Protein backbone atom coordinates (compact mmCIF):
# COMPACT_ATOMS: atom_id res chain seq x y z
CA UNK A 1 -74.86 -27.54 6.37
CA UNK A 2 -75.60 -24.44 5.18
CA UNK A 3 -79.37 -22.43 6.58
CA UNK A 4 -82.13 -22.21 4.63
CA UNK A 5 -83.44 -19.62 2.38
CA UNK A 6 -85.87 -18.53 5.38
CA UNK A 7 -82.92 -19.02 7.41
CA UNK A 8 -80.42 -16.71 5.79
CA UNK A 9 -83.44 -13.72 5.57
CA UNK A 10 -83.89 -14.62 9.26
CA UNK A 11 -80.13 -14.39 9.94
CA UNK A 12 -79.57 -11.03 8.23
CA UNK A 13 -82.88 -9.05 9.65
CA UNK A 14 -81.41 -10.36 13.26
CA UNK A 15 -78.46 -9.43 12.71
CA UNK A 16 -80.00 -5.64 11.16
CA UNK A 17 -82.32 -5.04 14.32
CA UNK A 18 -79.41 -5.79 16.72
CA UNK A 19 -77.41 -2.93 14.76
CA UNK A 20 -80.18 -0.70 14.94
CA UNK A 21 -80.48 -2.07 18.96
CA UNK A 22 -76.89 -1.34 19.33
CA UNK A 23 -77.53 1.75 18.12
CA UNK A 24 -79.85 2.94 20.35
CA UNK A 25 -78.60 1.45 23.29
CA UNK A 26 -75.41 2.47 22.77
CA UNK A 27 -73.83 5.35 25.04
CA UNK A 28 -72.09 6.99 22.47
CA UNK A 29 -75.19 7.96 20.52
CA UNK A 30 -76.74 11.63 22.58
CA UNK A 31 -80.04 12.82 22.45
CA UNK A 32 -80.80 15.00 19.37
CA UNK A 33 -82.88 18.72 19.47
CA UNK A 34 -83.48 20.24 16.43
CA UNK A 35 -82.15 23.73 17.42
CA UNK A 36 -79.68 25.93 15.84
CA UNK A 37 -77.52 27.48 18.83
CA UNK A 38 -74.53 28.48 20.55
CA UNK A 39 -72.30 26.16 22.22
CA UNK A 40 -71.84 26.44 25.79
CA UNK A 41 -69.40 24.15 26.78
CA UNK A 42 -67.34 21.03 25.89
CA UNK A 43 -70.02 18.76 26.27
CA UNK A 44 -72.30 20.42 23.36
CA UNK A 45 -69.05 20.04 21.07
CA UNK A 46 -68.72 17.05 21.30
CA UNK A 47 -72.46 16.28 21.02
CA UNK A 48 -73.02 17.38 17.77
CA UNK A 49 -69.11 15.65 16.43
CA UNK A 50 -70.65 12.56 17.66
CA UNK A 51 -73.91 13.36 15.16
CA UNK A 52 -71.81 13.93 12.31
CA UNK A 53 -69.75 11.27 12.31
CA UNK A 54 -72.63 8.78 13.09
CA UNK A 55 -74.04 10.20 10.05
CA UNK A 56 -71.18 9.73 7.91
CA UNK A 57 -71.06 6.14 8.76
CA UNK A 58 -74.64 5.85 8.44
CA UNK A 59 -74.42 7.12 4.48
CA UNK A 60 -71.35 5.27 3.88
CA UNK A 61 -72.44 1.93 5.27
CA UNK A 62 -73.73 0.76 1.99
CA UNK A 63 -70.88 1.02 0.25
CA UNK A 64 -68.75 -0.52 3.45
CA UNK A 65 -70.85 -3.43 3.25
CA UNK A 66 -70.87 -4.23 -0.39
CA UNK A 67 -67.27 -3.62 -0.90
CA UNK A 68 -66.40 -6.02 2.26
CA UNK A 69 -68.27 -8.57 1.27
CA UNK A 70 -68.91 -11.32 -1.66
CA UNK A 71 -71.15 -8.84 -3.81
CA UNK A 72 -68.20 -6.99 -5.92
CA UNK A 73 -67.14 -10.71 -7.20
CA UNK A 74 -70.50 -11.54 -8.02
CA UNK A 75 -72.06 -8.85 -10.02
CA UNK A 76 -68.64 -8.23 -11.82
CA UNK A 77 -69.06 -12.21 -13.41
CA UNK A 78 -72.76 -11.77 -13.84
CA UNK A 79 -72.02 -8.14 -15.81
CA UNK A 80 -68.94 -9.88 -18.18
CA UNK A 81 -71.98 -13.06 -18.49
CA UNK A 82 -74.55 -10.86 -19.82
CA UNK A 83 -71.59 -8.89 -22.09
CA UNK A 84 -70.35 -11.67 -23.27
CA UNK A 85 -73.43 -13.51 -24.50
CA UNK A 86 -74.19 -10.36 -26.31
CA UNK A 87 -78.17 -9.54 -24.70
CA UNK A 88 -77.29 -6.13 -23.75
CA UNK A 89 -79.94 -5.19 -20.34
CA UNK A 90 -81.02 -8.84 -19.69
CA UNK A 91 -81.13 -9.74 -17.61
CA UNK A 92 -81.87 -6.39 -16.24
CA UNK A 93 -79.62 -4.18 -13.94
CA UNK A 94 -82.38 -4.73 -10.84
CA UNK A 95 -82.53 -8.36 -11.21
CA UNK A 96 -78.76 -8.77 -11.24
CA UNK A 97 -78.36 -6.44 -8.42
CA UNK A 98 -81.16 -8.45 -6.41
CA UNK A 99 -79.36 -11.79 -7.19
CA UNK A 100 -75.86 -10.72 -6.35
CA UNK A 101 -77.59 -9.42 -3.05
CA UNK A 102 -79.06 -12.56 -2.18
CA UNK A 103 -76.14 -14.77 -2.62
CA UNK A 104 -74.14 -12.38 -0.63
CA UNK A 105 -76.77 -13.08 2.03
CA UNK A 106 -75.87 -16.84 1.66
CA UNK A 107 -72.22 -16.61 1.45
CA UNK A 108 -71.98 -13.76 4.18
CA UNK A 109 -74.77 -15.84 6.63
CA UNK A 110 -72.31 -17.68 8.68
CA UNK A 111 -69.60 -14.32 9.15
CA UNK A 112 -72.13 -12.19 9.63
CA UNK A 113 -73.55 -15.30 12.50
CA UNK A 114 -70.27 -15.10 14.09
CA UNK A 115 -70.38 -11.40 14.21
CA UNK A 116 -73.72 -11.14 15.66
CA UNK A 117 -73.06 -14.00 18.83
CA UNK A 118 -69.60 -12.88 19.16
CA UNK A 119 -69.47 -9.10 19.14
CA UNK A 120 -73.01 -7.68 18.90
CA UNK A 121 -75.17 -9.64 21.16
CA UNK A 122 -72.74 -9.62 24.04
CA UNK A 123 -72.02 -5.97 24.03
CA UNK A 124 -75.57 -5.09 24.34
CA UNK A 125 -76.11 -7.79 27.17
CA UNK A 126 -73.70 -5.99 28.86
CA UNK A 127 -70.23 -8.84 28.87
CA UNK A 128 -68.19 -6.73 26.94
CA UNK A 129 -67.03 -3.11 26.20
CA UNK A 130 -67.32 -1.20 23.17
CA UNK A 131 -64.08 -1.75 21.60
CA UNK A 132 -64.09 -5.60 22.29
CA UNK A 133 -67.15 -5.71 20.75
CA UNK A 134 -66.02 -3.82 17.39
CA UNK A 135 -62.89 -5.93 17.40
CA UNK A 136 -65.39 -9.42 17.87
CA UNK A 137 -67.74 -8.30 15.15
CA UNK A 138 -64.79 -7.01 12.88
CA UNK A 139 -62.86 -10.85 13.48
CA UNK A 140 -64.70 -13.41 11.01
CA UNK A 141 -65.00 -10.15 8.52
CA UNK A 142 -61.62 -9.88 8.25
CA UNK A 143 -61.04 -13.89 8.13
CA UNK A 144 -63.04 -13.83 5.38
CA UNK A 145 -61.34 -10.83 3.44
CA UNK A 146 -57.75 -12.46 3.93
CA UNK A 147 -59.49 -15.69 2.86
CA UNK A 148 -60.11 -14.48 -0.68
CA UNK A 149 -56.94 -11.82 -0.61
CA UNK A 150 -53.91 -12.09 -2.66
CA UNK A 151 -50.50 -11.72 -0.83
CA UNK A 152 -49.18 -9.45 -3.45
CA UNK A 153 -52.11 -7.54 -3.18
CA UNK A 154 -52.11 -7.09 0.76
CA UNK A 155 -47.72 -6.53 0.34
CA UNK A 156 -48.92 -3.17 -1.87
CA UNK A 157 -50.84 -1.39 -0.10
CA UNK A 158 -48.95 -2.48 3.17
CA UNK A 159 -45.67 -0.82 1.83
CA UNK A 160 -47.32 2.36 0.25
CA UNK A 161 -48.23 3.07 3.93
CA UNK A 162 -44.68 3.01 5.04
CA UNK A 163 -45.49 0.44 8.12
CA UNK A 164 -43.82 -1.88 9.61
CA UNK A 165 -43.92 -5.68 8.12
CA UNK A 166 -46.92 -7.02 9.83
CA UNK A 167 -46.12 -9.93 11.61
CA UNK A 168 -49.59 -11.80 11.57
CA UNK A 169 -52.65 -11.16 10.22
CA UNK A 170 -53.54 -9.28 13.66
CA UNK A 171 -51.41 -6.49 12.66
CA UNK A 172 -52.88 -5.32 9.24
CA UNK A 173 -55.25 -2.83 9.46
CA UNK A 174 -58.95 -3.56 8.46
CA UNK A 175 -58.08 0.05 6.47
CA UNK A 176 -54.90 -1.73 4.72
CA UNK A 177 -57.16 -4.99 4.39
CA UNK A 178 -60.46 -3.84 2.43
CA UNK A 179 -58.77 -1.92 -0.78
CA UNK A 180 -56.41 -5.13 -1.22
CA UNK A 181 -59.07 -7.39 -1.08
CA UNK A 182 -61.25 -5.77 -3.54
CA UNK A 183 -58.59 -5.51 -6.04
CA UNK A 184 -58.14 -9.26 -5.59
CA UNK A 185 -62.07 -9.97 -5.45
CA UNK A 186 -62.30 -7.31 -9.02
CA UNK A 187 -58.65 -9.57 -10.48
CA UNK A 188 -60.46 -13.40 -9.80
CA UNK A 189 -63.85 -11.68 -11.16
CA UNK A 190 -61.56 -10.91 -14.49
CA UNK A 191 -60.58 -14.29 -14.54
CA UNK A 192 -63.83 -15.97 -14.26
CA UNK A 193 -65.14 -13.87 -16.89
CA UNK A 194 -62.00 -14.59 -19.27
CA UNK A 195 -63.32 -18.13 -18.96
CA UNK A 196 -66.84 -17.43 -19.55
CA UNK A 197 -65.92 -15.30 -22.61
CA UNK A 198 -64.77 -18.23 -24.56
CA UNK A 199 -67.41 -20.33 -25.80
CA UNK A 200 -69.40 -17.63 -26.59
CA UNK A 201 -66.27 -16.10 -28.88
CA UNK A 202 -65.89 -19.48 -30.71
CA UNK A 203 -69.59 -19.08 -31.47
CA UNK A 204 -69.37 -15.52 -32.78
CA UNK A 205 -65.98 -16.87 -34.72
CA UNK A 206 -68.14 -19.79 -36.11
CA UNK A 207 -71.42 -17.65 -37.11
CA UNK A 208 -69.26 -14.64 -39.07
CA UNK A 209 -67.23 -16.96 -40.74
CA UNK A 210 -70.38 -18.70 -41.95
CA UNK A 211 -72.08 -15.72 -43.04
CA UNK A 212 -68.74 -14.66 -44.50
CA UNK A 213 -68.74 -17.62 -46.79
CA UNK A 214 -72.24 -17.43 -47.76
CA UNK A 215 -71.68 -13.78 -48.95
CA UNK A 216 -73.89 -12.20 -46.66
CA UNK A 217 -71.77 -9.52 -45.36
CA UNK A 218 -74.76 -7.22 -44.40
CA UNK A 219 -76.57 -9.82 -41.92
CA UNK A 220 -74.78 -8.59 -38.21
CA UNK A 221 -73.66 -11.73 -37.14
CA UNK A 222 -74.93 -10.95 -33.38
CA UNK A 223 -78.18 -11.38 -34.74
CA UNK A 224 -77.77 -14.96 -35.83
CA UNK A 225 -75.18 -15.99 -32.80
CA UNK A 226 -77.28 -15.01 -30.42
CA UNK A 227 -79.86 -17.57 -30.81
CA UNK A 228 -76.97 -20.13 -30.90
CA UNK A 229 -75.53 -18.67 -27.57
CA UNK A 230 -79.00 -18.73 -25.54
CA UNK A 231 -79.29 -22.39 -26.84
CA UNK A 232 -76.22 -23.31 -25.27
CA UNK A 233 -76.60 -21.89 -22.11
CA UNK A 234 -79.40 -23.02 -21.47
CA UNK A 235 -78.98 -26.78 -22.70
CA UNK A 236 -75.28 -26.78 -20.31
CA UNK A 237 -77.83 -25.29 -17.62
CA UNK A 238 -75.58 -22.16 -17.07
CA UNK A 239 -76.89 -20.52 -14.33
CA UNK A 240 -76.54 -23.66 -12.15
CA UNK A 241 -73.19 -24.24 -13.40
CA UNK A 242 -72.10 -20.21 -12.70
CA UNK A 243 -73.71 -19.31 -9.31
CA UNK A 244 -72.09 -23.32 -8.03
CA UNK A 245 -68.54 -21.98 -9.27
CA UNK A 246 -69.27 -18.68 -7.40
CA UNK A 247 -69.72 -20.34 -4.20
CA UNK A 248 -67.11 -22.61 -4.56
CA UNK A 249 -64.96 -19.82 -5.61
CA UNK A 250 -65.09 -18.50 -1.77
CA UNK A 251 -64.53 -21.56 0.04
């Protein structure tokens, strides 16, 4: 059974302060001055590399996390939803972004679990080194990527690198793995919108050739389906019936 709503938030700001632990407690992090100065040795070299490249991850982690994760699936269907029923900015851009963020939360809460008890919290109690711990905390991410990833997709991007045939799913790269699995999350977010572009189409089809017939060519026909398509939605209860064939959609 899935956590609550409490739960998940719960789940997520553990799992955020034991990053931010990690971080801090980590050995490859060194202490930063804020002086401009000559290197004088090895050591100071490598220093500030290790700043740079901390911060580099640091401003792409966004971006690493939403495109490894449920979010690109679900704010793709909400955007062809809100096309498709014609109601241009509503719902609005921050209230679809919020909503595909919180059922990421809920459909990432039990990877992102695993992550945190297998890989996180034992490297920073002290049972595991570095590497194991980025390989434990990597493990249920990339289950769930070649969960929702297409063979054909992972096959193309595996032979553009020129490597050898993996033999298992231990030996494609996570680098290999994320690009084909958001080209198969943005191909089944197509899909679901073909479907949801449908009834709303026969209603458009319905409402122009109406107005057609009744000579009034100068009456958009948006204006008159739109009622129609709000009406339906809401009497088929959409949203229940969209965000349950979301979740569904990554089990």
């Amino acid at each position: 059974m899935r956590p609550s709503t409490c739960g998940q938030t719960a789940i997520v700001l553990l799992l955020l302060l034991s990053v931010a632990q990690q971080a801090f407690a980590a050995p490859l992090i060194p202490n930063i001055n804020i002086d401009v100065g000559t290197a004088e040795g090895p050591q100071d070299v490598a220093a500030s590399l290790q700043v740079l490249a901390i911060l580099t991850i640091v401003s792409l982690a966004p971006g690493i996390l939403i495109m490894t994760t449920s979010f690109v699936r679900i704010v793709v269907v909400i955007g062809f939803l809100r096309n498709a029923m014609s109601t241009q900015n509503v719902p609005p851009n921050q209230v679809v972004i919020a909503l595909s963020m919180f059922l990421t939360f809920y459909i990432m809460s039990p990877y992102w679990s695993q992550a945190n008890e297998q890989g996180i919290q034992p490297y920073l109690n002290g049972t595991i080194s570095q590497s194991e711990a980025i390989d434990n905390t990597l493990a249920p991410l990339r289950e769930f990527m070649f969960k929702q990833t297409r063979e054909s997709d992972l096959a193309l991007f595996v032979n553009m690198a020129n490597d050898e045939r993996p033999e298992s799913q231990d030996d494609v790269s996570t680098v290999t793995l994320i690009p084909a699995f958001v080209i198969s999350e943005l191909k089944t977010a197509f899909q679901i919108g073909f479907m949801i572009y449908i009834p709303f189409i026969v209603i458009d089809m319905i409402v122009a050739s109406t107005l057609m017939s009744m000579g009034m060519m100068m009456l958009p026909p948006v204006m008159i389906s739109l009622p129609f398509k709000i009406l339906l939605f809401v009497m088929v209860d959409g949203w229940h019936l969209l965000i349950r064939s979301l979740i569904v959609s990554f089990r």
